[in-house]
Amino acid sequence: MTTERAVTGNAADEEQVASAEVRQRYTARMAENDLKSVMETAHGRRFVWSLLGGCALYHEGWSESHAEMARIAGIRSVGLRLLKRIELVCPDLYDLMQKEARQRTTE
């Protein structure tokens, strides 16, 4: 669950709303550029692949322990969010990352 904070002090103030929209677009663009920068390097792709590998993306999530199921669900949620961002921002680099990972396992 994410906690959202107000982006304006007064939602009726058009200037504040416009300023908040600009800040949100800038922040989103910066996050996309950050992700692309990581994914554009072989080192970054290896790191992200390793990170995704630890996120239980293909784990069924079942456990006799409710606490363990919740832990796995949380980890998986983080991985799915990252995977979605990668697929939206730089799908070609995701494909390259998969190809490189396959090559590493066959070497």
Backbone as a printed PyTorch tensor [residue, N CA C, xyz], in Angstrom:
tensor([[[  0.8470,  -1.1630,   0.0000],
         [  0.0000,   0.0000,   0.0000],
         [  0.8970,   1.2330,   0.0000]],

        [[  0.6020,   2.1450,  -0.8730],
         [  1.3850,   3.3730,  -0.9170],
         [  0.5810,   4.4970,  -0.2910]],

        [[  1.3020,   5.3790,   0.3330],
         [  0.6770,   6.5490,   0.9160],
         [  0.9370,   7.7120,  -0.0210]],

        [[ -0.1320,   8.2990,  -0.4990],
         [  0.0180,   9.4200,  -1.4060],
         [ -0.1240,  10.7060,  -0.6250]],

        [[  0.6650,  11.6810,  -1.0200],
         [  0.5790,  12.9700,  -0.3590],
         [  0.0200,  13.9770,  -1.3550]],

        [[ -0.5430,  15.0200,  -0.8370],
         [ -1.1060,  16.0560,  -1.6940],
         [  0.0080,  16.7160,  -2.4960]],

        [[ -0.2470,  16.9570,  -3.7620],
         [  0.7600,  17.6000,  -4.6060],
         [  0.5620,  19.1010,  -4.6810]],

        [[ -0.5230,  19.5750,  -4.1260],
         [ -0.7740,  21.0190,  -4.0600],
         [ -1.2950,  21.3640,  -2.6710]],

        [[ -1.1180,  22.6020,  -2.3100],
         [ -1.6850,  23.0780,  -1.0550],
         [ -3.1600,  23.3850,  -1.2090]],

        [[ -3.5400,  23.7850,  -2.4340],
         [ -4.9200,  24.1750,  -2.6950],
         [ -5.2860,  23.6780,  -4.0920]],

        [[ -6.0680,  22.6180,  -4.1610],
         [ -6.4320,  22.0170,  -5.4510],
         [ -7.3080,  22.9360,  -6.3050]],

        [[ -7.8430,  23.9780,  -5.7250],
         [ -8.6560,  24.9230,  -6.4850],
         [ -7.8000,  26.0050,  -7.1400]],

        [[ -6.5430,  26.0840,  -6.7620],
         [ -5.6290,  27.0880,  -7.3110],
         [ -5.0040,  26.5330,  -8.5890]],

        [[ -5.4110,  27.0540,  -9.7250],
         [ -4.9630,  26.5410, -11.0240],
         [ -3.4420,  26.6300, -11.1840]],

        [[ -2.8400,  27.6620, -10.6250],
         [ -1.3870,  27.8210, -10.7300],
         [ -0.6730,  26.7110,  -9.9480]],

        [[ -1.1740,  26.4100,  -8.7560],
         [ -0.5830,  25.3310,  -7.9630],
         [ -0.7610,  23.9740,  -8.6610]],

        [[ -1.9340,  23.7830,  -9.2320],
         [ -2.2080,  22.5280,  -9.9320],
         [ -1.2770,  22.3820, -11.1370]],

        [[ -1.1310,  23.4370, -11.9050],
         [ -0.2510,  23.4020, -13.0710],
         [  1.1930,  23.1520, -12.6560]],

        [[  1.6260,  23.7980, -11.5950],
         [  2.9890,  23.6140, -11.0950],
         [  3.2000,  22.1710, -10.6220]],

        [[  2.2120,  21.6130,  -9.9570],
         [  2.3040,  20.2300,  -9.4780],
         [  2.3790,  19.2600, -10.6470]],

        [[  1.6140,  19.5300, -11.7000],
         [  1.6470,  18.6610, -12.8810],
         [  3.0260,  18.6840, -13.5350]],

        [[  3.6240,  19.8510, -13.6100],
         [  4.9750,  19.9700, -14.1710],
         [  5.9630,  19.1750, -13.3280]],

        [[  5.8710,  19.3210, -12.0030],
         [  6.7730,  18.5710, -11.1090],
         [  6.5820,  17.0710, -11.2630]],

        [[  5.3490,  16.6140, -11.3750],
         [  5.0840,  15.1860, -11.5150],
         [  5.6360,  14.6530, -12.8370]],

        [[  5.4580,  15.4140, -13.9140],
         [  6.0010,  14.9830, -15.2210],
         [  7.5220,  14.9270, -15.1730]],

        [[  8.1330,  15.9230, -14.5440],
         [  9.5880,  15.9580, -14.4150],
         [ 10.0850,  14.7530, -13.6170]],

        [[  9.4280,  14.4770, -12.5010],
         [  9.8240,  13.3550, -11.6530],
         [  9.6710,  12.0290, -12.3940]],

        [[  8.5820,  11.8610, -13.1270],
         [  8.3650,  10.6250, -13.8900],
         [  9.4120,  10.4770, -14.9790]],

        [[  9.7160,  11.5580, -15.6670],
         [ 10.7280,  11.5260, -16.7390],
         [ 12.1050,  11.1990, -16.1580]],

        [[ 12.4090,  11.7670, -14.9980],
         [ 13.6890,  11.5090, -14.3520],
         [ 13.7880,  10.0260, -13.9610]],

        [[ 12.7170,   9.4530, -13.4320],
         [ 12.7160,   8.0380, -13.0470],
         [ 12.8940,   7.1500, -14.2750]],

        [[ 12.2560,   7.4980, -15.3820],
         [ 12.4270,   6.7310, -16.6160],
         [ 13.8720,   6.8130, -17.1100]],

        [[ 14.4400,   8.0040, -17.0720],
         [ 15.8300,   8.1730, -17.5020],
         [ 16.7920,   7.3940, -16.6040]],

        [[ 16.5220,   7.3800, -15.3100],
         [ 17.3560,   6.6160, -14.3810],
         [ 17.3200,   5.1350, -14.7300]],

        [[ 16.1160,   4.6150, -14.9630],
         [ 15.9750,   3.2020, -15.3010],
         [ 16.6780,   2.8900, -16.6190]],

        [[ 16.4980,   3.7420, -17.6100],
         [ 17.1790,   3.5290, -18.8950],
         [ 18.6930,   3.5380, -18.7260]],

        [[ 19.1890,   4.4500, -17.9080],
         [ 20.6370,   4.5300, -17.6880],
         [ 21.1780,   3.2360, -17.1010]],

        [[ 20.4460,   2.6530, -16.1720],
         [ 20.8750,   1.3830, -15.5820],
         [ 20.7980,   0.2740, -16.6260]],

        [[ 19.7000,   0.2320, -17.3500],
         [ 19.4840,  -0.8560, -18.3110],
         [ 20.3640,  -0.7390, -19.5590]],

        [[ 20.9400,   0.4120, -19.8090],
         [ 21.7890,   0.5840, -20.9870],
         [ 23.1830,   0.0120, -20.8090]],

        [[ 23.5400,  -0.3970, -19.5950],
         [ 24.8640,  -0.9800, -19.3850],
         [ 24.7290,  -2.4660, -19.0850]],

        [[ 25.7140,  -3.2380, -19.4950],
         [ 25.7070,  -4.6730, -19.2140],
         [ 25.7250,  -4.9190, -17.7080]],

        [[ 26.4770,  -4.1040, -16.9880],
         [ 26.5330,  -4.2440, -15.5260],
         [ 25.1500,  -4.0140, -14.9190]],

        [[ 24.4670,  -2.9930, -15.3850],
         [ 23.1430,  -2.6700, -14.8730],
         [ 22.1350,  -3.7670, -15.1760]],

        [[ 22.1890,  -4.3010, -16.3910],
         [ 21.2660,  -5.3780, -16.7580],
         [ 21.5240,  -6.6260, -15.9160]],

        [[ 22.7880,  -6.9420, -15.6510],
         [ 23.0860,  -8.0980, -14.7950],
         [ 22.5430,  -7.8780, -13.3850]],

        [[ 22.7100,  -6.6580, -12.8710],
         [ 22.2050,  -6.3370, -11.5400],
         [ 20.6840,  -6.4670, -11.4890]],

        [[ 19.9980,  -5.8970, -12.4630],
         [ 18.5310,  -5.9470, -12.4830],
         [ 18.0590,  -7.3860, -12.6340]],

        [[ 18.7390,  -8.1810, -13.4690],
         [ 18.3560,  -9.5740, -13.6470],
         [ 18.4830, -10.3250, -12.3210]],

        [[ 19.5620, -10.0790, -11.6250],
         [ 19.7780, -10.7020, -10.3220],
         [ 18.6990, -10.2660,  -9.3320]],

        [[ 18.3730,  -8.9930,  -9.3500],
         [ 17.3380,  -8.4660,  -8.4690],
         [ 15.9880,  -9.1190,  -8.7700]],

        [[ 15.6270,  -9.1890, -10.0430],
         [ 14.3660,  -9.8160, -10.4270],
         [ 14.3550, -11.2960, -10.0500]],

        [[ 15.5120, -11.9370, -10.1600],
         [ 15.6100, -13.3400,  -9.8040],
         [ 15.3100, -13.5960,  -8.3390]],

        [[ 15.5730, -12.6380,  -7.4930],
         [ 15.2990, -12.7830,  -6.0710],
         [ 13.9090, -12.3370,  -5.6650]],

        [[ 13.0800, -11.9860,  -6.6440],
         [ 11.7560, -11.4290,  -6.3460],
         [ 10.6160, -12.4330,  -6.4550]],

        [[ 10.9230, -13.7040,  -6.5240],
         [  9.9020, -14.7620,  -6.5150],
         [  8.8250, -14.5470,  -7.5820]],

        [[  9.2180, -14.0450,  -8.7470],
         [  8.2350, -13.7810,  -9.8010],
         [  7.5200, -15.0500, -10.2620]],

        [[  8.2140, -16.1550, -10.2360],
         [  7.6180, -17.4020, -10.7220],
         [  7.3650, -18.3810,  -9.5730]],

        [[  7.2710, -17.8580,  -8.3820],
         [  6.9820, -18.6560,  -7.1940],
         [  5.4750, -18.6480,  -6.9920]],

        [[  4.9110, -19.7880,  -6.6760],
         [  3.4610, -19.8510,  -6.5090],
         [  2.9750, -19.0720,  -5.2980]],

        [[  3.8430, -18.8680,  -4.3210],
         [  3.4930, -18.0480,  -3.1800],
         [  2.7840, -18.7700,  -2.0530]],

        [[  2.5590, -20.0620,  -2.2160],
         [  1.8650, -20.8060,  -1.1740],
         [  2.8320, -21.2450,  -0.0930]],

        [[  2.3820, -21.1540,   1.1220],
         [  3.1400, -21.6280,   2.2740],
         [  2.1470, -21.9520,   3.3790]],

        [[  2.5360, -22.8200,   4.2790],
         [  1.6630, -23.1140,   5.4180],
         [  1.6180, -21.9360,   6.3850]],

        [[  2.5980, -21.0810,   6.2910],
         [  2.6720, -19.9200,   7.1810],
         [  2.0920, -18.6890,   6.4870]],

        [[  1.1240, -18.0700,   7.1300],
         [  0.5330, -16.8490,   6.5700],
         [  1.5720, -15.7330,   6.4820]],

        [[  2.4360, -15.6760,   7.4720],
         [  3.4800, -14.6490,   7.4680],
         [  4.4280, -14.8550,   6.2870]],

        [[  4.7800, -16.1010,   6.0190],
         [  5.6630, -16.3940,   4.8810],
         [  4.9780, -16.0720,   3.5640]],

        [[  3.6990, -16.3690,   3.4560],
         [  2.9520, -16.0340,   2.2380],
         [  2.9180, -14.5230,   2.0280]],

        [[  2.7270, -13.7790,   3.0970],
         [  2.7060, -12.3200,   2.9970],
         [  4.0760, -11.7970,   2.6000]],

        [[  5.1340, -12.3780,   3.1580],
         [  6.4980, -11.9600,   2.8070],
         [  6.7690, -12.2100,   1.3260]],

        [[  6.4260, -13.3900,   0.8480],
         [  6.6400, -13.7320,  -0.5670],
         [  5.8190, -12.8070,  -1.4590]],

        [[  4.5760, -12.5400,  -1.0740],
         [  3.7160, -11.6510,  -1.8680],
         [  4.3120, -10.2480,  -1.9490]],

        [[  4.8710,  -9.7760,  -0.8650],
         [  5.4880,  -8.4430,  -0.8710],
         [  6.7060,  -8.3860,  -1.7700]],

        [[  7.5570,  -9.3910,  -1.6620],
         [  8.7530,  -9.4410,  -2.5070],
         [  8.3520,  -9.5400,  -3.9750]],

        [[  7.3760, -10.3840,  -4.2480],
         [  6.9120, -10.5660,  -5.6260],
         [  6.3050,  -9.2780,  -6.1860]],

        [[  5.5900,  -8.5560,  -5.3420],
         [  4.9840,  -7.2970,  -5.7600],
         [  6.0430,  -6.2920,  -6.2080]],

        [[  7.1290,  -6.2170,  -5.4670],
         [  8.2290,  -5.3190,  -5.8440],
         [  8.7920,  -5.7300,  -7.2010]],

        [[  9.0080,  -7.0280,  -7.3800],
         [  9.5390,  -7.5150,  -8.6490],
         [  8.6120,  -7.2330,  -9.8140]],

        [[  7.3240,  -7.4380,  -9.6090],
         [  6.3530,  -7.1810, -10.6810],
         [  6.2960,  -5.6970, -11.0420]],

        [[  6.3950,  -4.8380, -10.0390],
         [  6.3980,  -3.3910, -10.3150],
         [  7.6270,  -2.9990, -11.1270]],

        [[  8.7910,  -3.5500, -10.7520],
         [ 10.0130,  -3.2580, -11.4950],
         [  9.9140,  -3.7970, -12.9150]],

        [[  9.4440,  -5.0220, -13.0580],
         [  9.2990,  -5.6200, -14.3780],
         [  8.3610,  -4.7980, -15.2640]],

        [[  7.2660,  -4.3450, -14.7050],
         [  6.3160,  -3.5220, -15.4650],
         [  6.9730,  -2.2250, -15.9400]],

        [[  7.7360,  -1.5750, -15.0400],
         [  8.4130,  -0.3310, -15.4120],
         [  9.4030,  -0.5740, -16.5560]],

        [[ 10.1570,  -1.6610, -16.4450],
         [ 11.1390,  -1.9760, -17.4870],
         [ 10.4290,  -2.2200, -18.8150]],

        [[  9.3600,  -2.9930, -18.7910],
         [  8.6380,  -3.3040, -20.0240],
         [  8.0060,  -2.0610, -20.6380]],

        [[  7.6210,  -1.0940, -19.8130],
         [  7.0490,   0.1510, -20.3390],
         [  8.1170,   1.1110, -20.8520]],

        [[  9.2200,   1.2040, -20.1400],
         [ 10.2360,   2.2160, -20.4350],
         [ 11.2340,   1.7510, -21.4910]],

        [[ 11.6780,   0.5080, -21.4010],
         [ 12.7190,   0.0490, -22.3330],
         [ 12.5750,  -1.4450, -22.6330]],

        [[ 11.4960,  -1.8190, -23.3300],
         [ 11.2510,  -3.2340, -23.5970],
         [ 12.3740,  -3.9010, -24.3950]],

        [[ 12.9990,  -3.1520, -25.2800],
         [ 14.1040,  -3.7190, -26.0680],
         [ 15.2840,  -4.0870, -25.1710]],

        [[ 15.5270,  -3.3080, -24.1430],
         [ 16.6220,  -3.6120, -23.2270],
         [ 16.2680,  -4.7830, -22.3150]],

        [[ 14.9850,  -4.9730, -22.0450],
         [ 14.5690,  -6.1540, -21.2860],
         [ 14.8470,  -7.4040, -22.1150]],

        [[ 14.5060,  -7.3460, -23.3940],
         [ 14.7820,  -8.4830, -24.2820],
         [ 16.2780,  -8.7830, -24.3200]],

        [[ 17.0900,  -7.7400, -24.4240],
         [ 18.5400,  -7.9190, -24.4300],
         [ 19.0020,  -8.5270, -23.1060]],

        [[ 18.4460,  -8.0770, -21.9930],
         [ 18.8180,  -8.6020, -20.6890],
         [ 18.5110, -10.1030, -20.6090]],

        [[ 17.3610, -10.5220, -21.1190],
         [ 17.0080, -11.9380, -21.1340],
         [ 17.9930, -12.7320, -21.9950]],

        [[ 18.3190, -12.1990, -23.1550],
         [ 19.2520, -12.8750, -24.0600],
         [ 20.6280, -13.0420, -23.3920]],

        [[ 21.0840, -11.9860, -22.7610],
         [ 22.3800, -12.0580, -22.0710],
         [ 22.3610, -13.0690, -20.9370]],

        [[ 21.2540, -13.1350, -20.2250],
         [ 21.1230, -14.0910, -19.1180],
         [ 21.1520, -15.5290, -19.6540]],

        [[ 20.4650, -15.7600, -20.7650],
         [ 20.4920, -17.0950, -21.3760],
         [ 21.9100, -17.4560, -21.8080]],

        [[ 22.6310, -16.4990, -22.3580],
         [ 24.0050, -16.7480, -22.7830],
         [ 24.8940, -17.0790, -21.5920]],

        [[ 24.6970, -16.4010, -20.4830],
         [ 25.5060, -16.6730, -19.2880],
         [ 25.2640, -18.0710, -18.7570]],

        [[ 24.0340, -18.5610, -18.8510],
         [ 23.7270, -19.8850, -18.3160],
         [ 24.2250, -21.0020, -19.2350]],

        [[ 24.4170, -20.6980, -20.5080],
         [ 24.8930, -21.7340, -21.4310],
         [ 26.4160, -21.7440, -21.5640]],

        [[ 27.0630, -20.7490, -21.0330],
         [ 28.5380, -20.6810, -21.1310],
         [ 29.1950, -21.5430, -20.0860]]])
